[in-house]
Structures are given as structure tokens and as C-alpha cells.
């Protein structure tokens, strides 16, 4: 991205709001980027970059309007998309990009019933006192999607705000970068492609829980994390970067799956072996950044065969992680802990 986030105080964090009621005065007159932004991928980052440039040019607050849950979870709950970035993680990425606040508007049937004019008047004008609206070229809003780009631009001219529409970001293969495409890549083990489209390493977060401690007896104690059933991640072995709650970073190798060698029909579990680490992680909420997909999950005849493969997996992951470089300035912040 050519735009760089404005400098923020080290102790500052993005403000998260669940409604526009009581929105602080300091956030009014903002540049507002609108979208679901699940994954905050490179296509989204093009919209966010345009918002950042406008906010920097005119010295406005920099804000995101997104919706929780995903609208498809309300309209077609049986076909709701798997979340790439739950709301807290999305906010963390927006914070790394320099945004001041995110409004996570509750998406309900009543909200969906707002007309396009009501959305503009109640949300954008009255709620935000918006200065600039920045969104994708295909953004639609209001009941039955009655509001589109032309409607929004005309409303801006009449109500005193600027509208910036951003074209779809395309990959080197000319295909549009989309959240659904990234989910497909993750679910089929094409992690390198997913990370390239994201512009940073895919990450998951959960509390470390006590397991059966079999790994400890095998010489491979692991940090066990139960992920949501809908997590879009192929079962298999990964080279990972493990980030503790205090920001401490460790390299490791992780297995995600049902552990077929030792259990029958086990629930999916992420088990991470941290290299050269001794300590207690139980009860700590940690982040795992997935750097490389090494192989799919397999069932072995006995534990000795499993341990021999685990040693090979460890060696492979160490080799991969020894030379890993950031994919972008955003990846440098999220995965490497630096600017």
C-alpha cells in the first residue's frame, strides 16, 4: 500500500462501538470506510487505503462502519459464511492500519428494513456527521438493496459529504480478490495463496486449554486450542508463529485436526508445539499465525511412527521459519511484532 497509517501513540487502541448512540464528538465529521471487511484482505485494504488518504488529506477522524453479524447470517443462517476474522480480530487489524474507531453496527431484520434514504440520513448524516464515505464500487444498501453507488453519490452531493468509490482489487491472475475465494484456499490447504490474497498470515485466536497431555509423554507438549467448528482451515500440519497475550512471539509447528492416530471422531483441535519453550500457557488467550502448510492430516499405525513423523515436521517447520520474511508492512506488524 502506498498510504501509510498516521502515527498513533503506543498505548492507543482502536475504539470499538456497537452503535452510533453516544458516538464521541471527536469521531464526528469522519472519513468512514463502509463494508463487511471479513478478512481485511488486499481488496479491502484498497478501500481502507483510500479512506486513509482522504482522512490524512483533510485531517478528519478515520473510522470503519461494519456489520455484526454478517448480513448473510441473518438472511440465510444455514448458509452463513465461515468467518475469516471475528470482530475482535478485525478490529485489531484495523488498528494496525491506523484507524481511530470501528462501529460494529448490529445487523438485524429491523436494520435491514431501513430504506436507502433512512440509512443515509440516520446513519451517515445524523449518526456520523460524515465528511467522506469510502466503499467498494458495488456497495448496495437499504431495504431490497435499493441504494447503489449512483444513489449514494447523489445523496452526498445533496447532503454535503464526499463519496469515494474504489474498484475491485485483482490478483495477478486477473481474478477479483474476495473473502469467499480466500475461504476456499484455506479450506483446501492452499495457505500460501490465501496469505498472499490476505496480504498477511492468516491467524486464529483461542484460549489454551488443558488436554489429555499425550504430547507431553511423547516429548512434544502442545498448547491446545479449540477453534470454532466453522473455522475455514484444512486439517494438517503447519509451520506457525505463536503470539502470547503479552506479545511474546515463539516459532512452532501445529497440528489442526481430529487426531486420528489416538482418537476416534475427535473434535477438531489446534495443537501447537512451541520450539525451545518451557512454561505454563493454560488459560491464556493466544494467537497462532499460520505461515506454511506442510502436509495433510494422516493416521499412523502406532505412536512410534507418529513421533518419527513429528520430528520430521518439527525440522521442516524450523527450516521454514528460519528464513520467513514479512509479506507486507501489515504482516510485519501482525506476525513479526514490528512496524
C-alpha positions in Angstrom: 0.0 0.0 0.0 1.3 3.5 -0.8 -0.6 5.1 2.1 1.0 4.6 5.5 -1.1 4.9 8.7 -0.8 8.0 10.6 1.4 7.8 13.7 -0.5 6.6 16.8 0.5 6.7 20.4 1.9 3.4 21.5 -0.7 3.0 24.2 -3.7 3.9 22.0 -6.0 1.2 20.7 -8.9 1.4 18.2 -12.2 2.4 19.8 -15.0 -0.2 19.2 -18.6 0.9 19.3 -21.7 -1.3 18.9 -24.0 1.6 17.9 -23.9 5.2 17.0 -25.6 6.3 20.2 -23.3 8.4 22.2 -20.6 8.4 19.5 -17.8 10.7 20.8 -17.7 14.2 19.3 -14.1 13.6 18.3 -15.3 10.9 15.8 -17.9 13.1 14.1 -17.0 14.6 10.7 -15.1 11.4 10.0 -13.9 9.7 6.9 -15.9 6.4 7.1 -15.0 3.3 5.2 -18.1 1.0 4.8 -18.1 -2.7 4.3 -18.1 -6.2 5.9 -14.4 -6.4 5.6 -14.2 -10.1 6.6 -10.6 -11.0 6.4 -9.5 -7.4 5.8 -7.8 -8.7 2.7 -5.9 -6.8 0.0 -9.2 -5.9 -1.8 -10.5 -4.4 1.5 -7.1 -2.8 2.1 -7.5 -0.8 -1.2 -10.8 0.7 0.2 -9.1 1.3 3.6 -6.1 2.9 1.9 -8.3 5.3 0.0 -10.1 6.2 3.3 -6.8 6.7 5.0 -5.5 9.0 2.2 -8.7 11.1 2.4 -8.6 11.4 6.2 -4.9 12.4 6.1 -5.5 15.0 3.4 -8.4 16.7 5.2 -7.3 15.9 8.8 -10.5 14.0 9.7 -11.0 11.1 12.1 -10.6 7.7 10.4 -13.4 5.3 11.0 -14.9 2.0 9.7 -18.6 1.1 9.6 -19.1 -2.7 9.5 -21.9 -5.0 10.4 -22.3 -7.8 13.0 -23.2 -10.5 12.4 -22.5 -10.9 8.7 -25.8 -10.0 6.9 -25.9 -13.4 5.3 -26.1 -14.9 8.8 -29.3 -13.0 9.3 -30.9 -13.6 5.9 -29.7 -17.2 5.2 -28.4 -18.5 8.6 -28.0 -22.1 7.2 -25.6 -20.7 4.5 -23.7 -18.1 6.6 -20.1 -17.8 5.5 -17.3 -19.1 7.8 -15.7 -16.1 9.5 -12.1 -15.3 8.5 -11.7 -12.6 11.1 -14.2 -12.4 14.0 -15.0 -8.9 15.2 -12.2 -8.5 17.8 -9.5 -9.7 15.3 -10.9 -7.5 12.6 -10.7 -4.5 14.9 -7.1 -5.4 15.8 -6.1 -5.4 12.1 -7.9 -2.1 11.5 -6.0 -0.7 14.5 -2.7 -1.9 12.9 -3.8 0.1 9.7 -4.2 3.3 11.7 -7.9 3.6 12.1 -9.3 5.5 15.1 -12.6 3.6 15.5 -14.8 0.9 14.2 -18.6 0.9 14.6 -19.8 -2.7 14.6 -23.4 -2.0 13.7 -25.8 -4.8 14.9 -27.3 -6.2 11.7 -30.9 -7.1 12.4 -34.0 -7.5 10.3 -35.2 -4.1 11.5 -31.9 -2.5 10.4 -32.1 -4.3 7.1 -35.6 -2.8 6.6 -34.2 0.8 6.6 -34.8 2.5 3.3 -31.7 3.8 1.5 -32.7 7.3 2.4 -33.1 6.4 6.1 -29.6 4.7 6.0 -28.1 7.9 4.7 -30.0 10.3 7.0 -29.9 8.2 10.2 -26.6 6.5 10.0 -24.3 8.6 7.8 -25.6 12.1 8.3 -27.1 12.1 11.8 -25.0 9.3 13.3 -21.6 10.1 11.9 -21.9 13.7 10.6 -19.8 12.1 7.8 -17.3 14.0 5.8 -16.2 11.3 3.3 -17.8 7.9 2.6 -15.4 5.4 1.1 -16.6 2.0 -0.2 -16.3 -0.5 -2.9 -17.7 0.2 -6.4 -20.5 -2.4 -5.9 -21.8 -1.3 -2.5 -25.6 -1.5 -2.1 -27.6 -0.6 0.9 -31.2 -0.1 2.2 -34.2 -2.4 2.0 -34.0 -4.7 -1.0 -30.6 -3.2 -1.9 -32.4 -0.1 -3.3 -29.4 2.1 -2.8 -26.4 1.8 -5.0 -23.3 3.8 -6.0 -25.1 6.4 -8.1 -27.8 6.9 -5.4 -25.0 7.3 -2.8 -23.1 9.9 -4.8 -26.3 11.9 -5.5 -27.1 11.8 -1.8 -23.6 13.0 -1.0 -24.0 16.0 -3.3 -27.3 16.9 -1.7 -26.4 16.3 1.9 -22.8 17.6 1.9 -20.5 14.7 2.1 -18.0 13.3 -0.4 -18.2 9.8 -1.9 -15.1 7.8 -3.0 -15.7 4.5 -4.8 -12.9 2.0 -5.1 -12.6 -0.5 -7.9 -12.2 -4.2 -7.1 -8.7 -5.3 -6.4 -7.5 -8.1 -8.7 -4.8 -10.7 -8.3 -2.1 -11.4 -10.8 -4.4 -14.0 -12.4 -6.9 -11.2 -13.1 -9.4 -12.7 -10.6 -11.1 -10.4 -8.0 -9.7 -10.8 -4.5 -12.7 -11.9 -2.3 -13.4 -13.3 1.1 -15.1 -16.4 -0.4 -12.0 -17.1 -2.6 -9.8 -16.9 0.5 -12.0 -19.3 2.4 -11.8 -21.8 -0.4 -8.0 -21.5 -0.4 -7.8 -22.0 3.4 -10.2 -25.0 3.4 -8.2 -26.8 0.6 -4.8 -26.3 2.2 -3.6 -23.6 -0.2 -2.3 -21.5 2.6 0.3 -19.7 0.6 -2.3 -18.4 -1.9 -4.7 -17.4 1.0 -1.9 -15.5 2.7 -0.9 -13.8 -0.5 -4.5 -12.6 -1.0 -4.8 -11.5 2.6 -1.6 -9.6 2.5 -0.6 -11.1 5.9 -0.5 -14.5 7.5 -3.9 -16.0 8.4 -4.4 -16.1 12.1 -6.6 -17.7 14.7 -7.1 -17.0 18.4 -8.4 -19.0 21.3 -7.8 -19.9 24.9 -5.2 -22.5 25.7 -6.9 -25.4 27.4 -5.6 -28.5 29.2 -5.8 -31.6 27.0 -5.0 -35.3 27.5 -1.3 -34.4 27.8 -0.3 -37.2 25.4 2.1 -34.9 23.6 4.0 -34.3 26.9 4.6 -38.1 27.2 5.8 -38.2 23.6 8.2 -35.4 24.1 6.0 -32.9 22.3 4.0 -30.8 24.8 1.4 -28.7 23.0 -0.7 -25.7 23.5 -4.2 -26.9 22.8 -6.8 -24.6 21.4 -10.4 -25.4 20.4 -11.4 -23.4 17.3 -15.0 -22.7 16.1 -16.4 -25.6 14.1 -16.7 -23.2 11.1 -13.0 -22.2 11.1 -12.0 -22.3 7.4 -8.8 -24.2 7.8 -7.7 -27.5 6.2 -6.7 -30.3 8.6 -3.0 -30.8 8.6 0.4 -29.7 9.9 1.6 -26.1 9.8 4.7 -24.0 10.5 3.4 -21.3 12.7 4.2 -18.2 14.7 2.7 -18.3 18.2 1.9 -14.9 19.9 1.2 -14.9 23.6 -1.2 -12.4 25.3 1.7 -10.2 26.3 3.0 -10.0 22.7 5.8 -12.5 23.2 6.4 -14.4 19.9 7.5 -18.0 19.6 8.0 -20.2 16.5 6.4 -23.6 16.4 4.7 -26.4 14.5 1.0 -27.0 14.8 -1.4 -29.8 14.0 -5.0 -29.0 13.3 -7.5 -31.8 13.0 -9.2 -34.8 14.7 -6.0 -36.7 15.8 -7.0 -40.0 14.1 -4.0 -41.9 15.4 -5.0 -41.5 19.0 -8.8 -40.9 18.9 -11.9 -41.9 17.0 -14.0 -39.0 15.8 -12.3 -36.4 17.9 -13.4 -32.8 17.8 -11.1 -30.5 15.7 -8.3 -29.2 17.8 -5.3 -26.9 17.1 -2.2 -28.3 18.9 0.9 -26.2 18.8 4.4 -27.3 19.9 6.5 -24.2 20.7 10.2 -24.5 19.9 12.5 -24.2 22.9 9.7 -23.1 25.2 9.2 -24.1 28.8 6.2 -22.7 30.7 2.5 -22.8 31.5 0.1 -21.4 29.0 -3.2 -22.8 30.4 -6.0 -20.2 30.4 -4.1 -17.7 28.3 -5.7 -16.4 25.1 -3.1 -16.7 22.3 -2.8 -16.1 18.6 -1.5 -18.5 16.0 -0.3 -17.1 12.7 -0.2 -19.8 10.0 3.0 -19.4 7.9 3.2 -22.6 5.8 1.0 -25.7 5.2 3.4 -28.7 5.4 1.1 -31.7 4.8 -2.4 -33.1 5.4 -3.5 -35.0 8.5 -2.7 -38.7 8.5 -3.4 -41.7 10.6 -0.4 -43.8 11.7 -0.2 -47.4 12.8 1.5 -46.7 16.1 2.8 -44.0 18.3 6.5 -44.6 17.4 5.7 -43.9 13.7 3.8 -40.8 14.7 6.7 -39.5 16.8 9.1 -40.1 13.9 6.9 -38.0 11.7 6.5 -35.3 14.3 10.3 -35.0 14.4 10.4 -34.5 10.6 7.6 -32.0 10.9 9.5 -30.1 13.5 12.6 -30.0 11.4 10.7 -28.8 8.3 9.0 -26.1 10.3 12.2 -24.8 11.9 13.8 -24.6 8.4 10.8 -22.7 7.0 10.6 -20.3 9.9 14.3 -19.6 10.0 14.1 -17.6 6.7 10.5 -16.3 6.8 10.0 -12.6 5.8 7.0 -10.3 6.1 4.6 -10.3 3.2 3.8 -6.6 3.8 4.1 -3.8 6.3 0.9 -5.0 7.8 2.3 -8.6 8.1 5.4 -7.2 9.7 3.2 -5.7 12.5 0.8 -8.6 12.9 3.1 -11.6 12.5 6.5 -10.2 13.4 5.5 -7.7 16.1 7.2 -4.7 14.4 6.5 -1.8 12.1 
